[in-house]
CSV table of C-alpha atoms in Angstrom, one decimal:
chain,number,residue,atom,x,y,z
A,24,UNK,CA,-21.2,-5.1,-12.5
A,25,UNK,CA,-18.0,-7.0,-13.0
A,26,UNK,CA,-17.1,-9.5,-10.2
A,27,UNK,CA,-13.8,-7.9,-9.4
A,28,UNK,CA,-15.7,-4.4,-9.0
A,29,UNK,CA,-17.2,-5.9,-6.0
A,30,UNK,CA,-14.2,-6.2,-3.9
A,31,UNK,CA,-13.6,-2.6,-4.6
A,32,UNK,CA,-16.8,-1.4,-3.6
A,33,UNK,CA,-16.5,-3.7,-0.2
A,34,UNK,CA,-13.5,-1.5,0.5
A,35,UNK,CA,-14.8,1.7,-0.8
A,36,UNK,CA,-17.8,1.0,1.5
A,37,UNK,CA,-15.7,0.3,4.2
A,38,UNK,CA,-13.9,3.5,3.9
A,39,UNK,CA,-17.2,5.3,3.7
A,40,UNK,CA,-18.5,3.9,7.1
A,41,UNK,CA,-15.3,4.7,8.7
A,42,UNK,CA,-15.4,8.3,7.7
A,43,UNK,CA,-18.9,8.6,8.6
A,44,UNK,CA,-18.3,7.1,12.1
A,45,UNK,CA,-15.5,9.4,12.6
A,46,UNK,CA,-17.4,12.4,11.5
A,47,UNK,CA,-20.4,11.3,13.9
A,48,UNK,CA,-17.6,11.2,16.7
A,49,UNK,CA,-16.2,14.6,15.7
A,50,UNK,CA,-19.7,16.2,16.1
A,51,UNK,CA,-21.2,14.5,19.2
A,52,UNK,CA,-18.4,13.9,21.5
A,53,UNK,CA,-17.1,16.5,23.7
A,54,UNK,CA,-14.0,14.8,25.3
A,55,UNK,CA,-10.9,15.8,23.6
A,56,UNK,CA,-9.5,12.1,23.4
A,57,UNK,CA,-12.4,10.9,21.9
A,58,UNK,CA,-12.0,13.8,19.2
A,59,UNK,CA,-8.7,12.4,18.6
A,60,UNK,CA,-10.0,8.6,18.0
A,61,UNK,CA,-12.6,10.3,15.7
A,62,UNK,CA,-9.7,12.2,13.5
A,63,UNK,CA,-7.7,8.9,13.6
A,64,UNK,CA,-10.4,6.9,12.2
A,65,UNK,CA,-11.4,9.6,9.6
A,66,UNK,CA,-7.5,9.6,8.4
A,67,UNK,CA,-7.4,5.5,8.2
A,68,UNK,CA,-10.7,6.0,6.1
A,69,UNK,CA,-8.9,7.9,3.7
A,70,UNK,CA,-5.8,6.1,3.7
A,71,UNK,CA,-7.7,2.9,2.7
A,72,UNK,CA,-9.0,4.7,-0.4
A,73,UNK,CA,-5.5,5.4,-1.6
A,74,UNK,CA,-4.7,1.4,-1.4
A,75,UNK,CA,-8.1,0.2,-2.6
A,76,UNK,CA,-8.1,2.2,-5.9
A,77,UNK,CA,-4.7,1.6,-6.5
A,78,UNK,CA,-5.0,-2.0,-6.1
A,79,UNK,CA,-8.0,-1.8,-8.1
A,80,UNK,CA,-6.3,0.1,-10.7
A,81,UNK,CA,-3.2,-1.8,-10.7
A,82,UNK,CA,-0.5,0.7,-11.9
A,83,UNK,CA,0.4,2.8,-9.1
A,84,UNK,CA,0.4,1.1,-5.8
A,85,UNK,CA,4.0,2.1,-4.7
A,86,UNK,CA,2.7,5.7,-5.3
A,87,UNK,CA,-0.2,4.7,-3.3
A,88,UNK,CA,1.7,3.1,-0.4
A,89,UNK,CA,4.0,6.4,-0.4
A,90,UNK,CA,1.3,8.7,-0.1
A,91,UNK,CA,-0.3,6.1,2.5
A,92,UNK,CA,3.3,6.8,4.4
A,93,UNK,CA,3.2,10.6,4.0
A,94,UNK,CA,-0.5,10.6,5.6
A,95,UNK,CA,0.5,7.8,8.6
A,96,UNK,CA,3.5,10.6,9.5
A,97,UNK,CA,1.3,13.2,9.2
A,98,UNK,CA,-1.1,11.7,11.4
A,99,UNK,CA,2.0,10.6,14.0
A,100,UNK,CA,2.6,14.5,14.2
A,101,UNK,CA,-1.0,15.4,14.6
A,102,UNK,CA,-1.4,12.6,17.3
A,103,UNK,CA,1.8,13.9,19.3
A,104,UNK,CA,1.0,17.6,19.2
A,105,UNK,CA,-2.8,16.8,20.3
A,106,UNK,CA,-2.1,14.8,23.2
A,107,UNK,CA,0.4,16.9,24.8
A,108,UNK,CA,-2.1,19.8,24.6
A,109,UNK,CA,-4.7,17.3,25.9
A,110,UNK,CA,-2.4,16.7,28.6
A,111,UNK,CA,-1.7,20.3,29.4
A,112,UNK,CA,-5.4,21.2,29.3
A,113,UNK,CA,-5.9,18.5,31.6
A,114,UNK,CA,-3.2,20.0,34.0
A,115,UNK,CA,-4.9,23.3,33.7
A,116,UNK,CA,-8.6,22.2,33.9
A,117,UNK,CA,-8.7,18.7,35.6
A,118,UNK,CA,-10.8,17.6,32.8
A,119,UNK,CA,-10.8,17.2,28.9
A,120,UNK,CA,-14.3,18.6,27.7
A,121,UNK,CA,-13.6,20.8,24.8
A,122,UNK,CA,-16.4,23.1,26.2
A,123,UNK,CA,-14.0,24.3,28.9
A,124,UNK,CA,-11.5,25.3,26.5
A,125,UNK,CA,-13.8,27.8,24.5
A,126,UNK,CA,-12.0,30.9,26.1
A,127,UNK,CA,-9.1,30.2,23.9
A,128,UNK,CA,-10.8,31.8,21.1
A,129,UNK,CA,-10.3,35.0,22.2
B,7,UNK,CA,-3.2,-11.8,-4.8
B,8,UNK,CA,-4.7,-8.0,-5.8
B,9,UNK,CA,-8.3,-8.4,-5.5
B,10,UNK,CA,-8.8,-11.7,-5.9
B,11,UNK,CA,-11.8,-12.9,-7.7
B,12,UNK,CA,-15.1,-14.1,-6.3
B,13,UNK,CA,-18.4,-12.6,-5.5
B,14,UNK,CA,-17.6,-11.1,-2.0
B,15,UNK,CA,-14.2,-12.1,-0.1
B,16,UNK,CA,-14.8,-13.4,3.3
B,17,UNK,CA,-11.5,-12.3,4.4
B,18,UNK,CA,-12.6,-8.9,3.7
B,19,UNK,CA,-15.8,-8.8,5.2
B,20,UNK,CA,-14.5,-9.9,8.3
B,21,UNK,CA,-11.5,-7.5,8.3
B,22,UNK,CA,-14.5,-4.6,7.7
B,23,UNK,CA,-16.7,-6.0,10.2
B,24,UNK,CA,-13.8,-5.9,12.5
B,25,UNK,CA,-12.6,-2.6,12.0
B,26,UNK,CA,-16.0,-1.0,11.8
B,27,UNK,CA,-17.1,-2.8,15.1
B,28,UNK,CA,-14.0,-1.3,16.7
B,29,UNK,CA,-14.3,2.0,15.3
B,30,UNK,CA,-17.9,2.0,16.7
B,31,UNK,CA,-16.6,0.8,20.5
B,32,UNK,CA,-13.7,3.2,20.3
B,33,UNK,CA,-16.5,5.9,20.5
B,34,UNK,CA,-19.1,4.6,22.5
B,35,UNK,CA,-17.6,2.4,25.1
B,36,UNK,CA,-18.3,3.5,28.5
B,37,UNK,CA,-14.8,3.7,29.7
B,38,UNK,CA,-12.4,5.4,27.4
B,39,UNK,CA,-9.5,2.7,28.5
B,40,UNK,CA,-11.4,0.2,26.7
B,41,UNK,CA,-11.7,2.7,23.6
B,42,UNK,CA,-8.3,3.1,23.2
B,43,UNK,CA,-7.8,-0.7,22.7
B,44,UNK,CA,-10.6,-0.9,20.3
B,45,UNK,CA,-9.0,1.8,18.3
B,46,UNK,CA,-5.8,-0.1,18.5
B,47,UNK,CA,-7.7,-3.1,17.2
B,48,UNK,CA,-9.2,-0.8,14.5
B,49,UNK,CA,-5.7,-0.1,13.4
B,50,UNK,CA,-4.8,-3.7,13.3
B,51,UNK,CA,-7.8,-4.4,10.8
B,52,UNK,CA,-6.8,-1.5,8.5
B,53,UNK,CA,-3.3,-2.7,8.7
B,54,UNK,CA,-4.1,-6.5,7.8
B,55,UNK,CA,-6.5,-4.9,4.9
B,56,UNK,CA,-3.5,-3.1,3.4
B,57,UNK,CA,-1.4,-6.5,3.7
B,58,UNK,CA,-4.4,-8.4,2.1
B,59,UNK,CA,-4.6,-5.9,-0.8
B,60,UNK,CA,-1.2,-5.9,-1.6
B,61,UNK,CA,0.1,-3.2,0.1
B,62,UNK,CA,2.8,-4.7,2.1
B,63,UNK,CA,5.3,-1.8,2.6
B,64,UNK,CA,2.0,0.5,4.0
B,65,UNK,CA,0.6,-2.3,6.1
B,66,UNK,CA,3.7,-2.9,7.9
B,67,UNK,CA,4.5,0.8,8.2
B,68,UNK,CA,0.7,0.7,9.5
B,69,UNK,CA,1.4,-1.9,12.4
B,70,UNK,CA,4.9,-0.1,13.5
B,71,UNK,CA,3.5,3.6,13.3
B,72,UNK,CA,0.0,3.2,14.2
B,73,UNK,CA,-0.5,-0.1,16.2
B,74,UNK,CA,3.3,0.4,17.9
B,75,UNK,CA,3.6,4.0,18.2
B,76,UNK,CA,0.5,5.9,18.0
B,77,UNK,CA,-1.6,3.2,19.7
B,78,UNK,CA,0.6,3.0,22.8
B,79,UNK,CA,1.2,6.7,23.0
B,80,UNK,CA,-2.9,7.3,23.0
B,81,UNK,CA,-3.1,4.3,25.7
B,82,UNK,CA,-0.7,6.2,27.6
B,83,UNK,CA,-2.4,9.6,27.4
B,84,UNK,CA,-5.8,8.0,28.1
B,85,UNK,CA,-4.3,6.2,31.4
B,86,UNK,CA,-2.9,9.4,32.4
B,87,UNK,CA,-5.6,11.9,31.8
B,88,UNK,CA,-8.3,9.4,32.9
B,89,UNK,CA,-12.0,9.7,32.2
B,90,UNK,CA,-14.0,12.5,32.0
B,91,UNK,CA,-16.0,13.8,34.9
B,92,UNK,CA,-18.5,15.5,32.4
B,93,UNK,CA,-20.8,13.2,30.8
B,94,UNK,CA,-21.6,13.5,27.0
B,95,UNK,CA,-25.2,15.1,26.3
B,96,UNK,CA,-27.5,12.8,24.4
B,97,UNK,CA,-28.6,16.0,21.8
B,98,UNK,CA,-25.1,15.8,20.7
B,99,UNK,CA,-25.7,12.1,19.6
B,100,UNK,CA,-28.4,13.2,17.3
B,101,UNK,CA,-26.7,16.0,15.9
B,102,UNK,CA,-23.6,13.9,15.3
B,103,UNK,CA,-26.1,11.2,13.7
B,104,UNK,CA,-27.4,14.1,11.6
B,105,UNK,CA,-24.3,15.4,10.4
B,106,UNK,CA,-23.3,11.9,9.8
B,107,UNK,CA,-26.1,11.1,7.6
B,108,UNK,CA,-25.6,14.4,5.4
B,109,UNK,CA,-21.8,13.2,4.9
B,110,UNK,CA,-23.1,10.1,4.2
B,111,UNK,CA,-25.5,11.0,1.6
B,112,UNK,CA,-23.0,13.1,-0.3
B,113,UNK,CA,-20.4,10.4,-0.2
B,114,UNK,CA,-23.1,8.1,-1.8
B,115,UNK,CA,-23.6,10.7,-4.8
B,116,UNK,CA,-19.7,10.5,-5.3
B,117,UNK,CA,-19.9,6.7,-4.9
B,118,UNK,CA,-21.8,6.0,-8.2
B,119,UNK,CA,-18.5,7.5,-10.1
B,120,UNK,CA,-17.2,4.1,-9.2
B,121,UNK,CA,-18.9,2.9,-12.5
B,122,UNK,CA,-16.8,5.3,-14.5
B,123,UNK,CA,-13.5,3.8,-13.4
B,124,UNK,CA,-11.4,2.0,-15.9
B,125,UNK,CA,-11.5,-1.7,-15.9
B,126,UNK,CA,-9.1,-3.2,-13.8
B,127,UNK,CA,-5.6,-4.6,-14.7
B,128,UNK,CA,-3.2,-6.6,-12.4
B,129,UNK,CA,0.4,-6.3,-12.0
B,130,UNK,CA,2.7,-8.3,-9.7
B,131,UNK,CA,3.7,-7.7,-6.0
B,132,UNK,CA,5.7,-4.3,-6.3
B,133,UNK,CA,9.4,-4.5,-4.8
B,134,UNK,CA,10.3,-2.7,-1.8
B,135,UNK,CA,13.4,-1.5,-3.6
B,136,UNK,CA,11.4,0.2,-6.1
B,137,UNK,CA,9.0,1.7,-3.3
B,138,UNK,CA,12.5,3.2,-1.7
B,139,UNK,CA,13.9,4.5,-4.8
B,140,UNK,CA,10.9,6.5,-5.7
B,141,UNK,CA,10.8,7.5,-2.2
B,142,UNK,CA,14.2,8.8,-2.3
B,143,UNK,CA,14.3,10.2,-5.9
B,144,UNK,CA,10.7,11.6,-6.5
B,145,UNK,CA,9.7,12.5,-2.9
B,146,UNK,CA,12.8,13.3,-1.3
B,147,UNK,CA,11.8,16.9,-0.4
B,148,UNK,CA,8.6,15.3,1.1
B,149,UNK,CA,10.3,13.0,3.3
B,150,UNK,CA,12.8,16.1,4.3
B,151,UNK,CA,9.9,18.0,5.1
B,152,UNK,CA,7.9,15.4,7.0
B,153,UNK,CA,11.3,14.7,9.2
B,154,UNK,CA,11.3,18.6,10.0
B,155,UNK,CA,7.7,18.3,10.8
B,156,UNK,CA,8.1,15.4,13.0
B,157,UNK,CA,11.1,16.9,14.8
B,158,UNK,CA,9.5,20.4,15.6
B,159,UNK,CA,6.3,18.4,16.7
B,160,UNK,CA,8.3,16.3,19.1
B,161,UNK,CA,10.1,19.7,20.1
B,162,UNK,CA,6.9,21.6,20.6
B,163,UNK,CA,5.1,18.5,22.7
B,164,UNK,CA,8.0,18.8,25.0
B,165,UNK,CA,7.7,22.4,25.4
B,166,UNK,CA,4.0,22.0,26.2
B,167,UNK,CA,4.3,19.1,28.6
B,168,UNK,CA,7.5,20.5,30.2
B,169,UNK,CA,6.2,22.8,32.7
């Protein structure tokens, strides 16, 4: 194994661990805010992969950064919409537990 | 320097440990305010990794948008909403851990594909002007779509919380 690959493996492992932590939070937590936390962790893990592989391959760093910026903008939109829905849910239910919002399924 | 040589970079190890610990604390802290602060620390760690890997532009954007905007937005929401009164059932943790293990297993299978990567070749630091020109030339439509999405999200959020 090349010495250079060790850092790529390190960053990829970090990305994988963060993604798995996000999945754990998404499945196990019922608090809407913690679900938003989990989604943000998973988005960061995905963005990290773009930069890690671009830095390793060397040729497409600008494209990776542009992809990262697009992901961050989408995450900002998701956080804004999600948090406003959480505030509204809190106003209606006085709590932010996802089980109480099941009736939205119709 | 992009991926500097060395068995395992101590800076990367430190930043990775910081990010992972912060992510765990963000989800498992007893008080959610500490969780939000810990999430911001994780954003900082990821931003530092971006900067260290040579992604200067993305690192600064991460610092400005995630730490500066999204982090503070989450903190405000946490302060407004407060602690949930419903405790998390323990059985959910077991289900979550099982799901996480399944995802980890499938990711590890994909991880073996790293050996098929071509050999690394290094380029110098990318100039910001090159990123800017590519952003406007090749991704102009995407930027306009993103701007429209952000504007409509802001409008929708205001409409939802206005009442």
